[in-house]
Amino acid sequence: MDTEVLIVGAGPVGLTAAIELTRRGVACRVVDELAVPRDSSRGCTVYQRTLEVFDGIGLAVDDYVDEGVQLRNRVYHLFGEAIGTVDMAEPDSPRPYPLLISQAVTERRLEGRLNDLGVQVERGTSATDPVRKDDAVEVTLSRADGGRTVIRTSWLIAAQGAASGVREALGVEWEEQRRFGLRVLQADARIRLPLPVEQGEAHMFFGANGHAGFVPLPDGRHRVFVVRRAEAAARGGDPDLEEIGAEMREVCGVGDIGLSDGRFAWRVRLQNRIASRFRVGRCLLVGDSARVFAPVYAQGMNTGVQDAVNLGWKLAAVIRGGAPETLVDSYEAERRPVALELLERTERSLDFGVQPAPEREALLRAVTVNRRKRTQLRFGYHDSPLTRELLGDADGPRAGERAPDAPIGTSSLFREWRDDDRWTLLMVPDGPAGESLANGFRDPGGWTRDRDPAASAAASALRTVLRGHETRLMVLSDPAPALRDVYAPSGSRQGRLYLVRPDGYIGFRGALQDAEPAASYLRTVLG
């Protein structure tokens, strides 16, 4: 093989996939047909779960956040009247606010992290004509200087975007839902308004048959947009600021709105699409190569990053850890339902946003519910083949859900998991422990045998299964009450055992005595 994994596309999704694989010891090559990266803001909203993922893969997120603007509030207006403000904070995340930042900066940060791991993007190089073999894929690489090479790769990941040549060559069709009868205009521009706008504040306006809004960008501009019903055919070409401003003034109803110093103005083609399948043998589709969302929730890039992380640890476990290929099948089983839910929600939101006369209370209910869904912290894999829930109660996080962060002394779970590629066993004994055990989670074996036979049995059984998989073992106890409150809430007297996957989701939850079912679960998943 010329490489273990070839990744086609060096946008945020392809770069995240490459980082995930490389830091787990998988040899990758990344190619992109562009000679230089785009200087464009495009996917400028980075939600909380994506920031958590960037933390986990070793990105310098504090520095990254300093380059952007944290979105703290959304102010909603109906027919020119301000009707409510929604706080965008998620207090149970170490990254509580969404970040507004140019996609070009996101790509630069991710590529820098990949370079630190020893991988350089091969730019000005296109990948075509994938030919599937039993144990490999042959791909033709064509360089800008005219050179052509046929290489063999064990696995191929297409992260090219909606116009994916790899997807087309594989014969994977779109299951398509197009949205006609609407026009959407967007631009990055400086905006003048007859109302005050606080730093880190977005405004949304709902009027007759349309809505408009703007969010702040780091350079002093705002991403402005307007969505209207359009019975006639849309104009061709990019819009100018005069056209966008006129549409916004009509929808917003707040008086004069002025736009200036514009960049990247465009007409948005509204479409919701999903590929009929995400895997064809050893070829895999991620991000917009697998599905395309109308830009209502700013979910395209964010969801694509989650695709890459979900696939990355599984593919690495197959290549490096000897896990069965069925683990790769679970990528589509988990991520396709997420995409379908977002497609349906996008359709509903577009319908709601262009009503002739939205009702005040209905609007406020809708924006409150959707705020929590945008962050991606609430998505889970309850119906996944990788999820096993034995307790069945609602006390604490359930299998299939994101494992929440919690403090441990001066550290926290997420800090301990940063840039780490292992499974985690969390054991929460059902009895109080002494203060001397405050840091016991770092090496539980020294005390669990003496003080908690059930925890000792669980640790011993799972160590045997996980030998060679480098799984960390943690025991969480009363010296970390905030953490116990999350994973074994007050009132529950039953000890808990959690197995947290490398992507931060709970794969298994049972009682502390369920060591053998937990071991059986891991044998099934990892082989």
Coordinates of C-alpha atoms in Angstrom, one line a residue:
M1 CA 0.0 0.0 0.0
D2 CA 1.1 3.6 -0.7
T3 CA -0.8 4.7 2.4
E4 CA -3.3 3.3 4.8
V5 CA -5.9 6.1 4.3
L6 CA -6.2 8.6 1.5
I7 CA -8.3 11.7 2.4
V8 CA -9.6 13.7 -0.5
G9 CA -10.4 17.3 0.6
A10 CA -8.5 19.6 3.0
G11 CA -11.5 21.5 4.4
P12 CA -12.3 21.4 8.1
V13 CA -13.9 17.9 7.7
G14 CA -11.0 16.3 5.9
L15 CA -8.4 17.9 8.1
T16 CA -10.2 16.7 11.3
A17 CA -10.4 13.2 9.9
A18 CA -6.6 13.3 9.1
I19 CA -5.8 14.5 12.6
E20 CA -8.0 11.8 14.3
L21 CA -6.3 9.1 12.3
T22 CA -2.7 10.4 12.5
R23 CA -2.7 10.9 16.2
R24 CA -3.8 7.2 16.5
G25 CA -0.8 6.0 14.5
V26 CA -2.6 5.6 11.1
A27 CA -0.6 6.6 8.0
C28 CA -2.6 9.2 6.0
R29 CA -2.2 11.3 2.9
V30 CA -4.4 14.3 2.3
V31 CA -4.9 15.8 -1.1
D32 CA -6.8 18.9 -2.3
E33 CA -7.2 20.2 -5.8
L34 CA -6.8 23.8 -4.7
A35 CA -3.3 25.1 -5.0
V36 CA -3.9 27.4 -2.0
P37 CA -6.7 27.4 0.6
R38 CA -9.8 29.6 0.0
D39 CA -9.7 33.0 1.8
S40 CA -13.4 32.9 2.7
S41 CA -15.5 33.2 5.8
R42 CA -18.1 30.5 4.6
G43 CA -18.8 28.3 7.6
C44 CA -18.3 31.0 10.2
T45 CA -20.3 29.5 13.1
V46 CA -18.5 27.0 15.3
Y47 CA -20.8 25.5 17.9
Q48 CA -20.0 24.3 21.4
R49 CA -19.7 20.5 20.6
T50 CA -17.3 21.3 17.8
L51 CA -15.1 23.4 20.1
E52 CA -15.1 20.5 22.6
V53 CA -14.0 18.2 19.7
F54 CA -11.2 20.6 18.7
D55 CA -10.1 20.6 22.4
G56 CA -10.0 16.8 22.3
I57 CA -7.9 16.5 19.2
G58 CA -5.2 18.8 20.6
L59 CA -6.1 22.1 18.9
A60 CA -5.0 25.2 20.8
V61 CA -8.6 26.2 21.3
D62 CA -8.0 29.1 23.7
D63 CA -5.8 30.8 21.0
Y64 CA -8.4 29.9 18.4
V65 CA -11.2 31.5 20.4
D66 CA -9.2 34.7 20.8
E67 CA -9.2 35.1 17.0
G68 CA -13.0 35.0 16.9
V69 CA -16.1 36.5 18.5
Q70 CA -18.1 34.6 21.1
L71 CA -21.8 34.7 20.3
R72 CA -23.5 35.5 23.7
N73 CA -27.0 36.5 22.8
R74 CA -29.6 36.4 20.0
V75 CA -32.2 39.2 20.0
Y76 CA -35.5 38.3 18.2
H77 CA -37.7 40.9 16.5
L78 CA -41.2 40.4 15.1
F79 CA -42.5 43.1 12.7
G80 CA -40.0 45.5 13.9
E81 CA -40.6 45.0 17.7
A82 CA -37.9 43.3 19.9
I83 CA -39.8 40.4 21.6
G84 CA -37.0 38.5 23.4
T85 CA -33.3 37.7 23.9
V86 CA -31.9 34.2 24.1
D87 CA -28.8 33.5 26.0
M88 CA -26.5 31.3 23.9
A89 CA -24.6 29.8 26.8
E90 CA -24.4 26.1 27.5
P91 CA -23.3 26.0 31.2
D92 CA -22.5 22.3 31.1
S93 CA -19.9 22.7 28.4
P94 CA -16.3 24.0 29.1
R95 CA -16.8 25.9 25.9
P96 CA -20.1 27.6 26.7
Y97 CA -20.6 30.0 23.8
P98 CA -20.6 29.4 20.0
L99 CA -17.7 31.0 18.2
L100 CA -18.0 33.2 15.1
I101 CA -14.8 33.0 13.0
S102 CA -13.8 32.8 9.4
Q103 CA -13.6 29.3 8.0
A104 CA -10.2 30.2 6.6
V105 CA -8.9 30.6 10.1
T106 CA -10.5 27.3 11.2
E107 CA -8.7 25.5 8.3
R108 CA -5.4 27.2 9.1
R109 CA -5.6 26.1 12.7
L110 CA -6.5 22.5 11.8
E111 CA -3.8 22.3 9.1
G112 CA -1.2 23.6 11.6
R113 CA -2.2 20.8 14.1
L114 CA -1.9 18.3 11.3
N115 CA 1.5 19.6 10.3
D116 CA 2.6 19.3 14.0
L117 CA 1.7 15.6 13.7
G118 CA 4.0 15.3 10.6
V119 CA 1.5 15.4 7.7
Q120 CA 1.5 18.0 5.0
V121 CA -1.5 18.6 2.7
E122 CA -0.7 17.8 -1.0
R123 CA -2.2 20.8 -2.7
G124 CA -2.9 21.2 -6.3
T125 CA -3.6 17.5 -6.5
S126 CA -6.9 16.0 -7.5
A127 CA -8.0 12.4 -6.9
T128 CA -10.1 10.6 -9.5
D129 CA -11.2 7.2 -10.9
P130 CA -11.3 5.2 -7.7
V131 CA -11.2 1.5 -8.4
R132 CA -12.2 -0.8 -5.6
K133 CA -10.2 -4.0 -4.9
D134 CA -10.8 -6.6 -2.3
D135 CA -8.3 -5.1 0.2
A136 CA -7.6 -1.7 -1.3
V137 CA -8.7 1.2 -3.5
E138 CA -6.7 2.4 -6.5
V139 CA -6.9 6.1 -7.1
T140 CA -5.4 8.4 -9.8
L141 CA -3.7 11.5 -8.4
S142 CA -3.2 14.3 -10.9
R143 CA -1.0 17.3 -10.1
A144 CA -1.2 20.8 -11.4
D145 CA 2.1 20.3 -13.2
G146 CA 0.5 17.5 -15.3
G147 CA 2.0 14.6 -13.4
R148 CA -0.2 11.6 -12.8
T149 CA 0.2 8.7 -10.4
V150 CA -1.9 5.7 -9.5
I151 CA -1.7 4.8 -5.9
R152 CA -3.1 2.1 -3.7
T153 CA -4.7 2.9 -0.3
S154 CA -6.3 0.6 2.2
W155 CA -9.2 3.1 2.7
L156 CA -10.4 6.2 0.9
I157 CA -12.3 9.1 2.6
A158 CA -14.1 11.6 0.4
A159 CA -14.4 15.0 2.1
Q160 CA -14.7 17.1 -1.0
G161 CA -18.0 18.8 -0.4
A162 CA -21.3 18.6 -2.2
A163 CA -19.7 18.3 -5.7
S164 CA -17.8 15.2 -4.8
G165 CA -16.2 13.5 -7.8
V166 CA -15.4 10.5 -5.7
R167 CA -19.1 10.0 -4.6
E168 CA -20.2 10.3 -8.3
A169 CA -17.5 7.8 -9.4
L170 CA -18.7 5.4 -6.8
G171 CA -22.2 5.6 -8.2
V172 CA -23.7 6.8 -4.9
E173 CA -26.9 8.8 -5.7
W174 CA -28.5 11.7 -3.8
E175 CA -31.7 11.2 -2.0
E176 CA -32.7 14.8 -2.7
Q177 CA -35.2 17.3 -1.4
R178 CA -34.9 20.7 -3.1
R179 CA -36.4 23.9 -1.7
F180 CA -37.9 26.1 -4.4
G181 CA -39.9 29.2 -4.1
L182 CA -37.4 31.0 -1.8
R183 CA -34.5 33.3 -2.4
V184 CA -31.6 33.7 0.1
L185 CA -29.0 36.5 -0.1
Q186 CA -25.9 36.6 2.1
A187 CA -22.9 38.9 2.5
D188 CA -20.2 39.9 4.9
A189 CA -20.6 43.6 5.4
R190 CA -20.5 46.5 7.8
I191 CA -24.0 47.3 8.9
R192 CA -25.6 50.6 10.1
L193 CA -28.8 50.2 12.1
P194 CA -31.2 52.5 14.0
L195 CA -31.0 50.4 17.1
P196 CA -28.2 49.5 19.6
V197 CA -26.2 46.3 19.0
E198 CA -24.0 44.9 21.8
Q199 CA -20.7 43.1 21.3
G200 CA -21.2 39.4 20.7
E201 CA -24.9 39.9 19.9
A202 CA -26.9 38.6 16.9
H203 CA -30.2 39.9 15.7
M204 CA -33.0 38.0 13.9
F205 CA -36.0 39.7 12.3
F206 CA -39.3 38.1 11.3
G207 CA -41.7 39.9 9.0
A208 CA -44.3 39.2 6.4
N209 CA -43.2 36.2 4.2
G210 CA -39.6 36.3 5.2
H211 CA -36.9 36.7 7.8
A212 CA -33.4 38.4 8.0
G213 CA -30.6 38.7 10.4
F214 CA -27.0 39.3 11.1
V215 CA -24.2 37.8 13.3
P216 CA -20.9 39.5 14.3
L217 CA -17.6 38.7 12.7
P218 CA -14.1 39.3 14.1
D219 CA -13.1 42.0 11.6
G220 CA -16.0 44.3 12.5
R221 CA -18.2 43.2 9.7
H222 CA -21.4 41.1 10.1
R223 CA -22.7 38.1 8.2
V224 CA -26.0 39.4 7.0
F225 CA -28.7 37.3 5.3
V226 CA -32.3 37.6 4.2
V227 CA -34.7 34.8 3.2
R228 CA -37.9 35.7 1.2
R229 CA -40.6 34.0 -0.7
A230 CA -39.9 34.3 -4.4
E231 CA -42.6 33.4 -7.0
A232 CA -40.5 34.6 -9.9
A233 CA -37.2 33.0 -11.0
A234 CA -34.2 34.3 -9.0
R235 CA -31.8 36.6 -10.6
G236 CA -28.5 35.2 -11.7
G237 CA -25.1 36.3 -10.5
D238 CA -23.9 37.5 -7.1
P239 CA -26.1 40.1 -5.4
D240 CA -24.8 43.6 -4.6
L241 CA -25.2 45.3 -1.2
E242 CA -27.9 47.6 -2.5
E243 CA -30.1 44.6 -3.4
I244 CA -29.5 42.9 0.0
G245 CA -30.1 46.1 1.9
A246 CA -33.4 46.8 0.2
E247 CA -34.6 43.2 1.0
M248 CA -33.5 43.6 4.6
R249 CA -35.2 46.9 5.1
E250 CA -38.5 45.5 3.8
V251 CA -38.3 42.4 6.1
C252 CA -36.9 44.0 9.3
G253 CA -39.2 46.9 9.7
V254 CA -36.9 48.9 11.9
G255 CA -36.1 51.8 9.6
D256 CA -33.0 52.6 7.6
I257 CA -30.4 49.8 7.3
G258 CA -27.1 50.6 5.6
L259 CA -24.6 48.1 4.3
S260 CA -21.0 48.9 3.2
D261 CA -17.5 47.4 2.8
G262 CA -19.0 44.1 1.6
R263 CA -17.2 40.8 1.0
F264 CA -18.3 37.4 -0.3
A265 CA -21.8 38.4 -1.3
W266 CA -23.7 35.4 -2.8
R267 CA -27.1 33.9 -3.6
V268 CA -27.6 30.7 -1.7
R269 CA -28.9 27.6 -3.5
L270 CA -31.2 26.0 -1.1
Q271 CA -31.1 22.3 -1.1
N272 CA -31.3 19.4 1.3
R273 CA -29.6 16.3 0.1
I274 CA -28.4 13.0 1.6
A275 CA -26.4 10.3 0.0
S276 CA -28.1 6.9 -0.4
R277 CA -25.2 5.4 1.6
F278 CA -22.1 6.6 3.4
R279 CA -19.9 3.6 2.7
V280 CA -19.1 1.6 -0.4
G281 CA -16.6 -1.1 0.5
R282 CA -13.4 0.7 1.7
C283 CA -14.6 4.1 0.4
L284 CA -16.4 6.4 2.9
L285 CA -18.2 9.7 2.5
V286 CA -18.0 12.5 5.2
G287 CA -19.4 16.0 5.6
D288 CA -21.0 17.6 2.5
S289 CA -19.9 14.7 0.4
A290 CA -22.5 12.6 2.3
R291 CA -25.2 15.2 2.9
V292 CA -26.0 18.9 2.3
F293 CA -28.1 21.2 4.5
A294 CA -29.7 24.4 3.6
P295 CA -27.8 27.0 5.6
V296 CA -30.5 27.6 8.2
Y297 CA -28.8 26.3 11.4
A298 CA -25.1 26.7 10.2
Q299 CA -24.8 22.9 10.7
G300 CA -22.9 21.8 7.6
M301 CA -19.3 22.2 8.9
N302 CA -20.2 21.4 12.5
T303 CA -21.9 18.2 11.6
G304 CA -19.1 17.3 9.2
V305 CA -16.5 17.6 12.0
Q306 CA -18.6 15.2 14.1
D307 CA -18.7 12.8 11.1
A308 CA -14.9 12.9 10.9
V309 CA -14.4 12.2 14.7
N310 CA -17.0 9.4 14.7
L311 CA -15.3 7.7 11.7
G312 CA -11.7 8.4 12.7
W313 CA -11.5 6.4 16.0
K314 CA -13.4 3.5 14.5
L315 CA -11.3 3.3 11.4
A316 CA -8.1 3.5 13.5
A317 CA -9.4 0.7 15.7
V318 CA -9.8 -1.5 12.6
I319 CA -6.5 -0.6 11.1
R320 CA -4.3 -0.5 14.2
G321 CA -6.3 -2.4 16.9
G322 CA -7.6 -5.4 14.9
A323 CA -11.2 -4.4 15.5
P324 CA -13.7 -6.0 13.0
E325 CA -14.8 -4.0 10.0
T326 CA -18.4 -4.0 11.4
L327 CA -17.2 -1.2 13.6
V328 CA -16.8 1.0 10.5
D329 CA -20.4 0.1 9.5
S330 CA -21.6 1.8 12.7
Y331 CA -20.4 5.1 11.3
E332 CA -23.3 5.2 8.9
A333 CA -25.7 3.7 11.4
E334 CA -24.9 6.6 13.8
R335 CA -24.3 9.6 11.6
R336 CA -27.0 9.1 8.9
P337 CA -29.9 9.4 11.4
V338 CA -28.4 12.6 12.7
A339 CA -28.2 14.0 9.2
L340 CA -31.8 13.0 8.5
E341 CA -33.1 14.7 11.6
L342 CA -31.3 17.9 10.6
L343 CA -32.7 17.8 7.1
E344 CA -36.2 17.5 8.4
R345 CA -35.7 20.3 11.0
T346 CA -34.2 22.5 8.3
E347 CA -37.3 22.0 6.2
R348 CA -39.6 22.9 9.1
S349 CA -37.6 26.0 9.9
L350 CA -37.7 27.3 6.4
D351 CA -41.5 26.8 6.3
F352 CA -41.8 28.6 9.7
G353 CA -39.5 31.5 8.8
V354 CA -41.4 32.6 5.7
Q355 CA -45.0 32.4 7.1
P356 CA -47.2 35.4 6.2
A357 CA -47.6 36.3 9.9
P358 CA -45.6 34.3 12.5
E359 CA -47.2 34.3 16.0
R360 CA -45.2 35.8 18.8
E361 CA -45.5 32.9 21.3
A362 CA -45.0 30.3 18.7
L363 CA -41.8 32.1 17.5
L364 CA -40.4 32.3 21.0
R365 CA -41.1 28.6 21.7
A366 CA -39.4 27.6 18.5
V367 CA -36.3 29.7 19.0
T368 CA -35.8 28.4 22.6
V369 CA -36.1 24.8 21.6
N370 CA -33.8 25.1 18.5
R371 CA -31.1 27.0 20.5
R372 CA -30.3 23.9 22.4
K373 CA -30.4 21.6 19.4
R374 CA -28.0 23.9 17.4
T375 CA -25.1 23.2 19.8
Q376 CA -25.0 19.5 18.9
L377 CA -24.6 18.7 22.6
R378 CA -28.0 17.0 22.7
F379 CA -27.4 14.6 19.8
G380 CA -26.9 11.0 20.8
Y381 CA -26.7 7.4 19.6
H382 CA -29.4 5.7 21.7
D383 CA -30.3 3.3 18.9
S384 CA -26.7 2.6 17.8
P385 CA -25.4 -1.0 17.6
L386 CA -22.5 0.3 19.8
T387 CA -24.8 1.4 22.6
R388 CA -25.7 -0.8 25.6
E389 CA -27.8 0.4 28.5
L390 CA -28.4 -1.9 31.5
L391 CA -29.8 0.4 34.1
G392 CA -32.8 1.9 32.3
D393 CA -33.3 4.7 34.8
A394 CA -33.0 8.4 34.2
D395 CA -30.5 9.1 36.9
G396 CA -27.3 10.5 35.3
P397 CA -26.3 10.3 31.6
R398 CA -27.4 7.2 29.7
A399 CA -25.6 5.0 27.2
G400 CA -25.6 6.7 23.8
E401 CA -25.3 10.2 25.2
R402 CA -22.4 12.6 25.3
A403 CA -20.4 12.0 28.5
P404 CA -20.7 15.3 30.3
D405 CA -17.7 17.2 31.7
A406 CA -17.3 17.5 35.5
P407 CA -14.5 18.8 37.8
I408 CA -12.0 16.5 39.5
G409 CA -10.0 18.6 42.0
T410 CA -8.1 21.1 40.0
S411 CA -8.7 19.2 36.7
S412 CA -11.7 17.9 34.9
L413 CA -12.8 14.9 32.9
F414 CA -12.4 16.8 29.6
R415 CA -8.9 18.0 30.5
E416 CA -7.9 14.4 31.3
W417 CA -9.3 13.3 28.0
R418 CA -7.6 16.0 25.9
D419 CA -5.6 14.7 23.0
D420 CA -6.1 11.1 24.2
D421 CA -7.2 8.2 22.0
R422 CA -8.3 5.6 24.6
W423 CA -11.5 4.3 25.9
T424 CA -12.3 5.3 29.5
L425 CA -13.8 3.2 32.3
L426 CA -15.6 5.4 34.9
M427 CA -16.5 3.6 38.1
V428 CA -18.6 5.4 40.7
P429 CA -18.7 3.4 44.0
D430 CA -21.9 3.4 45.9
G431 CA -20.4 4.2 49.2
P432 CA -18.5 7.3 50.6
A433 CA -14.7 7.2 50.3
G434 CA -12.1 9.0 52.4
E435 CA -10.5 12.3 51.5
S436 CA -7.3 10.4 50.8
L437 CA -8.9 9.0 47.7
A438 CA -9.4 12.4 46.1
N439 CA -6.9 11.6 43.3
G440 CA -7.6 7.9 43.2
F441 CA -8.9 8.2 39.7
R442 CA -5.4 8.4 38.4
D443 CA -4.5 4.9 39.6
P444 CA -7.5 3.1 41.1
G445 CA -5.9 -0.3 41.4
G446 CA -4.0 0.5 44.5
W447 CA -7.1 1.0 46.6
T448 CA -10.1 -0.6 45.0
R449 CA -9.0 -4.1 45.9
D450 CA -8.9 -3.2 49.6
R451 CA -11.9 -0.9 49.9
D452 CA -14.4 -1.9 47.2
P453 CA -14.4 -5.5 46.0
A454 CA -17.0 -4.8 43.3
A455 CA -14.9 -2.0 41.8
S456 CA -11.8 -4.2 42.0
A457 CA -13.6 -7.0 40.1
A458 CA -14.7 -4.6 37.4
A459 CA -11.2 -3.2 37.0
S460 CA -9.6 -6.6 36.8
A461 CA -12.1 -8.0 34.3
L462 CA -11.9 -5.1 32.0
R463 CA -8.1 -4.8 32.1
T464 CA -8.0 -8.4 30.8
V465 CA -10.2 -7.6 27.8
L466 CA -8.5 -4.3 27.1
R467 CA -4.9 -5.4 27.2
G468 CA -3.3 -3.9 24.2
H469 CA -6.1 -1.2 23.8
E470 CA -4.5 1.2 26.2
T471 CA -7.7 2.0 28.0
R472 CA -7.5 4.3 31.0
L473 CA -9.2 3.2 34.2
M474 CA -10.8 5.8 36.5
V475 CA -12.6 5.4 39.8
L476 CA -14.8 8.4 40.7
S477 CA -15.7 8.9 44.3
D478 CA -17.0 11.3 47.0
P479 CA -13.9 13.5 47.1
A480 CA -15.2 14.9 43.7
P481 CA -18.8 15.6 44.7
A482 CA -19.6 17.7 41.6
L483 CA -18.6 14.8 39.4
R484 CA -20.6 12.3 41.5
D485 CA -23.6 14.6 41.2
V486 CA -23.4 14.2 37.4
Y487 CA -22.7 10.5 37.1
A488 CA -24.4 9.1 40.2
P489 CA -27.0 11.8 41.2
S490 CA -28.2 12.1 44.8
G491 CA -30.8 9.6 45.7
S492 CA -29.2 6.8 43.7
R493 CA -27.5 4.3 46.0
Q494 CA -26.4 2.0 43.2
G495 CA -22.8 2.1 42.0
R496 CA -22.3 2.9 38.3
L497 CA -20.0 1.7 35.7
Y498 CA -19.6 3.6 32.4
L499 CA -17.5 2.9 29.4
V500 CA -16.8 6.1 27.4
R501 CA -15.8 5.8 23.8
P502 CA -12.8 7.6 22.3
D503 CA -15.2 10.2 20.8
G504 CA -16.6 11.1 24.2
Y505 CA -20.0 9.2 24.0
I506 CA -21.1 6.6 26.6
G507 CA -21.1 3.2 25.0
F508 CA -22.0 1.1 28.0
R509 CA -23.8 1.9 31.3
G510 CA -24.5 -0.6 34.0
A511 CA -24.2 -1.3 37.7
L512 CA -20.8 -1.5 39.3
Q513 CA -21.3 -5.3 39.5
D514 CA -21.8 -5.5 35.7
A515 CA -18.1 -6.1 34.9
E516 CA -18.7 -9.2 32.8
P517 CA -21.4 -7.6 30.6
A518 CA -19.1 -4.6 30.1
A519 CA -16.2 -7.0 29.1
S520 CA -18.5 -8.8 26.7
Y521 CA -19.6 -5.5 25.2
L522 CA -15.9 -4.5 24.6
R523 CA -15.1 -7.9 23.1
T524 CA -18.0 -7.4 20.6
V525 CA -17.0 -3.9 19.7
L526 CA -13.2 -4.3 19.5
G527 CA -12.8 -8.0 18.7

